[in-house]
Amino acid sequence: MVAEVEAMYVETRGLTGLPALSPRVHAALGKVDRHRLVPAGQRALAYRNHPLPIGQGQTISQPYIVALSTDLIMPAPHHRVLEVGTGSGYQAAVLAEIVASVFSIEIIEVLGKEAAQQLKKLGYGNIQIRIGDGYQGWPEQAPFDAIVVTAAASRVPEALLAQLKPGGRMVIPVGASGETQELLLIVKTAEGRLATKSVLPVRFVPLLPGR
Ligand code: SAH
């Protein structure tokens, strides 16, 4: 799986500007037990470089996309990172291998509970999961060094921009659902200005509206 992800980095380097997996992300992909975060029926496929169904109409993202999103935020060991869209918990686990704390929000209760249970069994003490609407972010835990949104938004949520530290980085797929979206990298400068770069076309499940 890691070799396939590496190969995709090489193919897409012209778009992403990333020629290879960083050593940190490479090590994290090698460590996380992806087969323990997918439904039992999908285990044989867990180490393919593909998205997989996880129930409730949702998917665990393709490993390449998880790796790329993680590299784009330039994670460091002291970071506190917010994830929107816990899903299987795989992206959270990859982040948790690298950073100090991961805060992840999931809107579908059964998915969030299942992910929390599995991540606990796998020994991740530095991931907190909350059931709720990710559009609002997690104000009580803000600000964050980085934010990774793993479902497609029609626009960049203001609350998330507000919860990003100066110098912080956010990765978010933006565009209409059911079509391709653009994976955006948004960097907040030390002065609080926002710089947005479109990284590559992607296809994510949509962010669901909160109630
Ligand atoms: N990061 C996940 C990918 C999950 S797919 C993984 O590694 O497996 C996107 C997830 O976002 C789904 O689980 C979906 O239920 C969740 N989601 C959709 N809308 C949301 C919202 N408004 N707030 C929080 N989570 C949301």
PDB file of C-alpha atoms and ligand atoms in Angstrom:
ATOM      1  CA  MET A   1       0.000   0.000   0.000  1.00  0.00           C
ATOM      2  CA  VAL A   2       2.746   2.466   0.948  1.00  0.00           C
ATOM      3  CA  ALA A   3       4.590   1.702  -2.304  1.00  0.00           C
ATOM      4  CA  GLU A   4       1.415   2.482  -4.281  1.00  0.00           C
ATOM      5  CA  VAL A   5       0.962   5.728  -2.394  1.00  0.00           C
ATOM      6  CA  GLU A   6       4.601   6.632  -3.154  1.00  0.00           C
ATOM      7  CA  ALA A   7       3.991   5.927  -6.835  1.00  0.00           C
ATOM      8  CA  MET A   8       0.960   8.256  -6.837  1.00  0.00           C
ATOM      9  CA  TYR A   9       3.031  10.989  -5.201  1.00  0.00           C
ATOM     10  CA  VAL A  10       5.450  10.744  -8.121  1.00  0.00           C
ATOM     11  CA  GLU A  11       2.593  10.846 -10.684  1.00  0.00           C
ATOM     12  CA  THR A  12       0.961  13.888  -9.080  1.00  0.00           C
ATOM     13  CA  ARG A  13       4.080  15.830  -8.048  1.00  0.00           C
ATOM     14  CA  GLY A  14       3.511  18.407 -10.788  1.00  0.00           C
ATOM     15  CA  LEU A  15       0.154  19.332  -9.219  1.00  0.00           C
ATOM     16  CA  THR A  16       0.886  18.904  -5.527  1.00  0.00           C
ATOM     17  CA  GLY A  17       4.487  20.096  -5.410  1.00  0.00           C
ATOM     18  CA  LEU A  18       5.206  17.117  -3.148  1.00  0.00           C
ATOM     19  CA  PRO A  19       7.741  14.785  -4.780  1.00  0.00           C
ATOM     20  CA  ALA A  20       7.623  12.069  -2.108  1.00  0.00           C
ATOM     21  CA  LEU A  21       6.014  11.023   1.162  1.00  0.00           C
ATOM     22  CA  SER A  22       7.598  12.796   4.113  1.00  0.00           C
ATOM     23  CA  PRO A  23       9.397  10.407   6.480  1.00  0.00           C
ATOM     24  CA  ARG A  24       6.807  11.164   9.191  1.00  0.00           C
ATOM     25  CA  VAL A  25       3.812  10.307   7.041  1.00  0.00           C
ATOM     26  CA  HIS A  26       5.613   7.306   5.556  1.00  0.00           C
ATOM     27  CA  ALA A  27       6.217   5.936   9.055  1.00  0.00           C
ATOM     28  CA  ALA A  28       2.630   6.627  10.142  1.00  0.00           C
ATOM     29  CA  LEU A  29       1.130   4.808   7.141  1.00  0.00           C
ATOM     30  CA  GLY A  30       3.355   1.852   7.946  1.00  0.00           C
ATOM     31  CA  LYS A  31       2.172   1.752  11.548  1.00  0.00           C
ATOM     32  CA  VAL A  32      -1.615   2.162  11.472  1.00  0.00           C
ATOM     33  CA  ASP A  33      -3.615  -1.071  11.331  1.00  0.00           C
ATOM     34  CA  ARG A  34      -5.991  -0.062   8.554  1.00  0.00           C
ATOM     35  CA  HIS A  35      -7.602  -3.523   8.544  1.00  0.00           C
ATOM     36  CA  ARG A  36      -8.857  -2.916  12.073  1.00  0.00           C
ATOM     37  CA  LEU A  37     -10.623   0.292  11.072  1.00  0.00           C
ATOM     38  CA  VAL A  38     -12.647  -1.059   8.137  1.00  0.00           C
ATOM     39  CA  PRO A  39     -15.765  -3.270   8.421  1.00  0.00           C
ATOM     40  CA  ALA A  40     -14.949  -6.984   8.822  1.00  0.00           C
ATOM     41  CA  GLY A  41     -16.180  -7.724   5.302  1.00  0.00           C
ATOM     42  CA  GLN A  42     -13.657  -5.276   3.811  1.00  0.00           C
ATOM     43  CA  ARG A  43     -10.565  -6.476   5.677  1.00  0.00           C
ATOM     44  CA  ALA A  44      -9.040  -8.344   2.742  1.00  0.00           C
ATOM     45  CA  LEU A  45      -9.044  -5.050   0.808  1.00  0.00           C
ATOM     46  CA  ALA A  46      -7.787  -2.849   3.627  1.00  0.00           C
ATOM     47  CA  TYR A  47      -4.271  -2.362   2.224  1.00  0.00           C
ATOM     48  CA  ARG A  48      -5.297  -1.476  -1.332  1.00  0.00           C
ATOM     49  CA  ASN A  49      -4.859   2.145  -2.310  1.00  0.00           C
ATOM     50  CA  HIS A  50      -8.637   2.622  -2.627  1.00  0.00           C
ATOM     51  CA  PRO A  51     -11.509   4.130  -0.697  1.00  0.00           C
ATOM     52  CA  LEU A  52     -13.804   1.509   0.891  1.00  0.00           C
ATOM     53  CA  PRO A  53     -17.402   1.569   2.127  1.00  0.00           C
ATOM     54  CA  ILE A  54     -17.746   1.827   5.921  1.00  0.00           C
ATOM     55  CA  GLY A  55     -21.548   1.809   6.164  1.00  0.00           C
ATOM     56  CA  GLN A  56     -24.113   4.641   6.405  1.00  0.00           C
ATOM     57  CA  GLY A  57     -23.269   5.597   2.817  1.00  0.00           C
ATOM     58  CA  GLN A  58     -19.798   6.748   3.932  1.00  0.00           C
ATOM     59  CA  THR A  59     -16.291   5.747   2.917  1.00  0.00           C
ATOM     60  CA  ILE A  60     -12.815   5.493   4.368  1.00  0.00           C
ATOM     61  CA  SER A  61     -10.685   7.734   2.142  1.00  0.00           C
ATOM     62  CA  GLN A  62      -8.088   6.390  -0.246  1.00  0.00           C
ATOM     63  CA  PRO A  63      -4.700   6.018   1.519  1.00  0.00           C
ATOM     64  CA  TYR A  64      -3.058   8.383  -1.013  1.00  0.00           C
ATOM     65  CA  ILE A  65      -5.550  11.130  -0.099  1.00  0.00           C
ATOM     66  CA  VAL A  66      -5.013  10.535   3.623  1.00  0.00           C
ATOM     67  CA  ALA A  67      -1.237  10.720   3.126  1.00  0.00           C
ATOM     68  CA  LEU A  68      -1.436  13.830   0.957  1.00  0.00           C
ATOM     69  CA  SER A  69      -3.789  15.654   3.327  1.00  0.00           C
ATOM     70  CA  THR A  70      -1.472  14.814   6.223  1.00  0.00           C
ATOM     71  CA  ASP A  71       1.644  15.998   4.385  1.00  0.00           C
ATOM     72  CA  LEU A  72      -0.023  19.218   3.234  1.00  0.00           C
ATOM     73  CA  ILE A  73      -0.658  20.377   6.804  1.00  0.00           C
ATOM     74  CA  MET A  74       3.049  19.799   7.666  1.00  0.00           C
ATOM     75  CA  PRO A  75       2.269  18.041  10.965  1.00  0.00           C
ATOM     76  CA  ALA A  76       4.711  18.368  13.865  1.00  0.00           C
ATOM     77  CA  PRO A  77       4.879  16.475  17.173  1.00  0.00           C
ATOM     78  CA  HIS A  78       3.603  19.367  19.299  1.00  0.00           C
ATOM     79  CA  HIS A  79       0.555  20.064  17.085  1.00  0.00           C
ATOM     80  CA  ARG A  80      -3.132  19.981  17.989  1.00  0.00           C
ATOM     81  CA  VAL A  81      -5.138  19.045  14.926  1.00  0.00           C
ATOM     82  CA  LEU A  82      -8.865  19.159  14.182  1.00  0.00           C
ATOM     83  CA  GLU A  83     -10.383  16.645  11.797  1.00  0.00           C
ATOM     84  CA  VAL A  84     -13.906  17.055  10.386  1.00  0.00           C
ATOM     85  CA  GLY A  85     -15.441  13.707   9.386  1.00  0.00           C
ATOM     86  CA  THR A  86     -14.087  10.917  11.632  1.00  0.00           C
ATOM     87  CA  GLY A  87     -15.594   8.138   9.512  1.00  0.00           C
ATOM     88  CA  SER A  88     -13.550   4.997  10.155  1.00  0.00           C
ATOM     89  CA  GLY A  89     -10.991   6.809  12.293  1.00  0.00           C
ATOM     90  CA  TYR A  90      -8.156   6.019   9.879  1.00  0.00           C
ATOM     91  CA  GLN A  91      -7.175   9.617   9.083  1.00  0.00           C
ATOM     92  CA  ALA A  92      -7.345  10.397  12.808  1.00  0.00           C
ATOM     93  CA  ALA A  93      -5.014   7.470  13.578  1.00  0.00           C
ATOM     94  CA  VAL A  94      -2.484   8.539  10.919  1.00  0.00           C
ATOM     95  CA  LEU A  95      -2.490  12.049  12.403  1.00  0.00           C
ATOM     96  CA  ALA A  96      -2.248  10.693  15.954  1.00  0.00           C
ATOM     97  CA  GLU A  97       0.948   8.811  15.071  1.00  0.00           C
ATOM     98  CA  ILE A  98       2.572  12.187  14.359  1.00  0.00           C
ATOM     99  CA  VAL A  99       0.955  14.954  16.406  1.00  0.00           C
ATOM    100  CA  ALA A 100       0.256  15.507  20.108  1.00  0.00           C
ATOM    101  CA  SER A 101      -3.552  15.621  19.967  1.00  0.00           C
ATOM    102  CA  VAL A 102      -6.270  14.961  17.448  1.00  0.00           C
ATOM    103  CA  PHE A 103      -9.827  16.288  17.848  1.00  0.00           C
ATOM    104  CA  SER A 104     -12.229  14.686  15.404  1.00  0.00           C
ATOM    105  CA  ILE A 105     -15.894  15.470  14.766  1.00  0.00           C
ATOM    106  CA  GLU A 106     -18.366  13.028  13.220  1.00  0.00           C
ATOM    107  CA  ILE A 107     -22.003  13.785  12.471  1.00  0.00           C
ATOM    108  CA  ILE A 108     -23.236  10.159  12.212  1.00  0.00           C
ATOM    109  CA  GLU A 109     -23.343   8.832  15.753  1.00  0.00           C
ATOM    110  CA  VAL A 110     -22.856   5.116  15.015  1.00  0.00           C
ATOM    111  CA  LEU A 111     -19.738   5.836  12.953  1.00  0.00           C
ATOM    112  CA  GLY A 112     -18.240   8.120  15.576  1.00  0.00           C
ATOM    113  CA  LYS A 113     -18.902   5.610  18.363  1.00  0.00           C
ATOM    114  CA  GLU A 114     -17.491   2.689  16.382  1.00  0.00           C
ATOM    115  CA  ALA A 115     -14.363   4.666  15.451  1.00  0.00           C
ATOM    116  CA  ALA A 116     -13.843   5.803  19.049  1.00  0.00           C
ATOM    117  CA  GLN A 117     -14.115   2.211  20.272  1.00  0.00           C
ATOM    118  CA  GLN A 118     -11.692   0.824  17.679  1.00  0.00           C
ATOM    119  CA  LEU A 119      -9.165   3.621  18.178  1.00  0.00           C
ATOM    120  CA  LYS A 120      -9.247   3.000  21.920  1.00  0.00           C
ATOM    121  CA  LYS A 121      -8.604  -0.726  21.343  1.00  0.00           C
ATOM    122  CA  LEU A 122      -5.678   0.209  19.109  1.00  0.00           C
ATOM    123  CA  GLY A 123      -4.255   2.247  21.985  1.00  0.00           C
ATOM    124  CA  TYR A 124      -4.681   5.800  20.689  1.00  0.00           C
ATOM    125  CA  GLY A 125      -4.973   7.867  23.847  1.00  0.00           C
ATOM    126  CA  ASN A 126      -4.467  11.170  22.019  1.00  0.00           C
ATOM    127  CA  ILE A 127      -7.629  11.182  19.888  1.00  0.00           C
ATOM    128  CA  GLN A 128     -10.867  12.750  21.095  1.00  0.00           C
ATOM    129  CA  ILE A 129     -14.028  12.202  19.085  1.00  0.00           C
ATOM    130  CA  ARG A 130     -17.171  14.237  19.361  1.00  0.00           C
ATOM    131  CA  ILE A 131     -20.525  13.694  17.683  1.00  0.00           C
ATOM    132  CA  GLY A 132     -21.678  16.900  16.075  1.00  0.00           C
ATOM    133  CA  ASP A 133     -21.639  19.192  13.102  1.00  0.00           C
ATOM    134  CA  GLY A 134     -18.148  19.828  11.822  1.00  0.00           C
ATOM    135  CA  TYR A 135     -19.215  23.063  10.106  1.00  0.00           C
ATOM    136  CA  GLN A 136     -19.071  24.623  13.581  1.00  0.00           C
ATOM    137  CA  GLY A 137     -15.628  23.238  14.391  1.00  0.00           C
ATOM    138  CA  TRP A 138     -14.759  22.616  18.052  1.00  0.00           C
ATOM    139  CA  PRO A 139     -14.608  26.066  19.691  1.00  0.00           C
ATOM    140  CA  GLU A 140     -13.781  24.724  23.175  1.00  0.00           C
ATOM    141  CA  GLN A 141     -10.560  23.142  21.881  1.00  0.00           C
ATOM    142  CA  ALA A 142      -9.593  25.873  19.389  1.00  0.00           C
ATOM    143  CA  PRO A 143      -7.294  27.225  18.115  1.00  0.00           C
ATOM    144  CA  PHE A 144      -5.693  24.448  16.082  1.00  0.00           C
ATOM    145  CA  ASP A 145      -2.333  24.205  14.351  1.00  0.00           C
ATOM    146  CA  ALA A 146      -4.054  22.456  11.484  1.00  0.00           C
ATOM    147  CA  ILE A 147      -7.481  21.347  10.273  1.00  0.00           C
ATOM    148  CA  VAL A 148      -8.222  18.444   7.936  1.00  0.00           C
ATOM    149  CA  VAL A 149     -11.713  18.275   6.450  1.00  0.00           C
ATOM    150  CA  THR A 150     -12.483  14.853   4.976  1.00  0.00           C
ATOM    151  CA  ALA A 151     -15.857  15.518   3.335  1.00  0.00           C
ATOM    152  CA  ALA A 152     -16.673  17.946   0.541  1.00  0.00           C
ATOM    153  CA  ALA A 153     -17.883  21.412   1.480  1.00  0.00           C
ATOM    154  CA  SER A 154     -19.708  23.790  -0.871  1.00  0.00           C
ATOM    155  CA  ARG A 155     -17.753  26.647   0.714  1.00  0.00           C
ATOM    156  CA  VAL A 156     -15.037  27.005   3.341  1.00  0.00           C
ATOM    157  CA  PRO A 157     -16.788  27.210   6.743  1.00  0.00           C
ATOM    158  CA  GLU A 158     -16.043  30.529   8.495  1.00  0.00           C
ATOM    159  CA  ALA A 159     -15.950  28.850  11.905  1.00  0.00           C
ATOM    160  CA  LEU A 160     -13.091  26.627  10.799  1.00  0.00           C
ATOM    161  CA  LEU A 161     -11.064  29.545   9.448  1.00  0.00           C
ATOM    162  CA  ALA A 162     -11.589  31.333  12.761  1.00  0.00           C
ATOM    163  CA  GLN A 163     -10.347  28.283  14.696  1.00  0.00           C
ATOM    164  CA  LEU A 164      -7.070  28.055  12.775  1.00  0.00           C
ATOM    165  CA  LYS A 165      -3.981  29.496  14.503  1.00  0.00           C
ATOM    166  CA  PRO A 166      -1.900  32.152  12.765  1.00  0.00           C
ATOM    167  CA  GLY A 167       0.649  30.118  10.818  1.00  0.00           C
ATOM    168  CA  GLY A 168      -1.859  27.248  10.692  1.00  0.00           C
ATOM    169  CA  ARG A 169      -2.792  25.121   7.685  1.00  0.00           C
ATOM    170  CA  MET A 170      -6.120  23.681   6.569  1.00  0.00           C
ATOM    171  CA  VAL A 171      -6.895  21.087   3.895  1.00  0.00           C
ATOM    172  CA  ILE A 172     -10.461  20.969   2.602  1.00  0.00           C
ATOM    173  CA  PRO A 173     -12.187  19.619  -0.514  1.00  0.00           C
ATOM    174  CA  VAL A 174     -14.444  22.346  -1.886  1.00  0.00           C
ATOM    175  CA  GLY A 175     -17.007  22.040  -4.659  1.00  0.00           C
ATOM    176  CA  ALA A 176     -20.403  20.644  -5.496  1.00  0.00           C
ATOM    177  CA  SER A 177     -21.154  17.152  -4.168  1.00  0.00           C
ATOM    178  CA  GLY A 178     -21.437  14.392  -6.738  1.00  0.00           C
ATOM    179  CA  GLU A 179     -18.892  16.195  -8.901  1.00  0.00           C
ATOM    180  CA  THR A 180     -15.178  16.521  -8.562  1.00  0.00           C
ATOM    181  CA  GLN A 181     -14.053  19.026  -6.005  1.00  0.00           C
ATOM    182  CA  GLU A 182     -10.781  20.872  -5.583  1.00  0.00           C
ATOM    183  CA  LEU A 183      -8.611  19.953  -2.642  1.00  0.00           C
ATOM    184  CA  LEU A 184      -7.665  23.336  -1.192  1.00  0.00           C
ATOM    185  CA  LEU A 185      -4.716  24.139   1.020  1.00  0.00           C
ATOM    186  CA  ILE A 186      -5.410  27.266   3.065  1.00  0.00           C
ATOM    187  CA  VAL A 187      -2.572  28.828   5.011  1.00  0.00           C
ATOM    188  CA  LYS A 188      -3.218  31.512   7.638  1.00  0.00           C
ATOM    189  CA  THR A 189      -0.240  33.850   7.818  1.00  0.00           C
ATOM    190  CA  ALA A 190       1.232  35.086  11.090  1.00  0.00           C
ATOM    191  CA  GLU A 191      -0.726  38.334  10.481  1.00  0.00           C
ATOM    192  CA  GLY A 192      -3.963  36.384  10.046  1.00  0.00           C
ATOM    193  CA  ARG A 193      -4.279  36.710   6.265  1.00  0.00           C
ATOM    194  CA  LEU A 194      -5.427  33.693   4.258  1.00  0.00           C
ATOM    195  CA  ALA A 195      -3.615  32.257   1.255  1.00  0.00           C
ATOM    196  CA  THR A 196      -5.426  29.547  -0.707  1.00  0.00           C
ATOM    197  CA  LYS A 197      -3.888  27.108  -3.145  1.00  0.00           C
ATOM    198  CA  SER A 198      -5.812  24.607  -5.220  1.00  0.00           C
ATOM    199  CA  VAL A 199      -3.884  21.327  -4.981  1.00  0.00           C
ATOM    200  CA  LEU A 200      -5.703  18.805  -7.144  1.00  0.00           C
ATOM    201  CA  PRO A 201      -9.126  17.547  -8.238  1.00  0.00           C
ATOM    202  CA  VAL A 202     -10.619  15.024  -5.812  1.00  0.00           C
ATOM    203  CA  ARG A 203     -13.907  13.262  -5.151  1.00  0.00           C
ATOM    204  CA  PHE A 204     -15.176  13.159  -1.560  1.00  0.00           C
ATOM    205  CA  VAL A 205     -18.546  12.315  -0.018  1.00  0.00           C
ATOM    206  CA  PRO A 206     -20.393  15.547   0.890  1.00  0.00           C
ATOM    207  CA  LEU A 207     -20.411  17.233   4.270  1.00  0.00           C
ATOM    208  CA  LEU A 208     -23.905  16.713   5.644  1.00  0.00           C
ATOM    209  CA  PRO A 209     -25.774  19.744   6.940  1.00  0.00           C
ATOM    210  CA  GLY A 210     -26.033  19.909  10.722  1.00  0.00           C
ATOM    211  CA  ARG A 211     -29.452  19.869  12.364  1.00  0.00           C
TER     212      ARG A 211
HETATM  213  N1  SAH B   1     -11.675  10.661   7.649  1.00  0.00           N
HETATM  214  C1  SAH B   1     -12.484   9.507   7.366  1.00  0.00           C
HETATM  215  C2  SAH B   1     -13.218   9.673   6.052  1.00  0.00           C
HETATM  216  C3  SAH B   1     -14.671   9.664   6.291  1.00  0.00           C
HETATM  217  S1  SAH B   1     -15.745  10.104   4.970  1.00  0.00           S
HETATM  218  C4  SAH B   1     -11.685   8.234   7.401  1.00  0.00           C
HETATM  219  O1  SAH B   1     -10.459   8.290   7.535  1.00  0.00           O
HETATM  220  O2  SAH B   1     -12.272   7.160   7.339  1.00  0.00           O
HETATM  221  C5  SAH B   1     -16.424  11.605   5.621  1.00  0.00           C
HETATM  222  C6  SAH B   1     -17.086  11.527   6.967  1.00  0.00           C
HETATM  223  O3  SAH B   1     -17.585  12.823   7.261  1.00  0.00           O
HETATM  224  C7  SAH B   1     -18.273  10.581   7.044  1.00  0.00           C
HETATM  225  O4  SAH B   1     -18.068   9.677   8.092  1.00  0.00           O
HETATM  226  C8  SAH B   1     -19.448  11.502   7.331  1.00  0.00           C
HETATM  227  O5  SAH B   1     -20.429  10.923   8.139  1.00  0.00           O
HETATM  228  C9  SAH B   1     -18.774  12.672   8.009  1.00  0.00           C
HETATM  229  N2  SAH B   1     -19.523  13.928   7.949  1.00  0.00           N
HETATM  230  C10 SAH B   1     -20.348  14.353   6.961  1.00  0.00           C
HETATM  231  N3  SAH B   1     -20.835  15.561   7.241  1.00  0.00           N
HETATM  232  C11 SAH B   1     -20.316  15.932   8.434  1.00  0.00           C
HETATM  233  C12 SAH B   1     -20.462  17.094   9.275  1.00  0.00           C
HETATM  234  N4  SAH B   1     -21.237  18.130   8.930  1.00  0.00           N
HETATM  235  N5  SAH B   1     -19.765  17.118  10.427  1.00  0.00           N
HETATM  236  C13 SAH B   1     -18.976  16.087  10.805  1.00  0.00           C
HETATM  237  N6  SAH B   1     -18.811  14.965  10.069  1.00  0.00           N
HETATM  238  C14 SAH B   1     -19.467  14.891   8.901  1.00  0.00           C
END
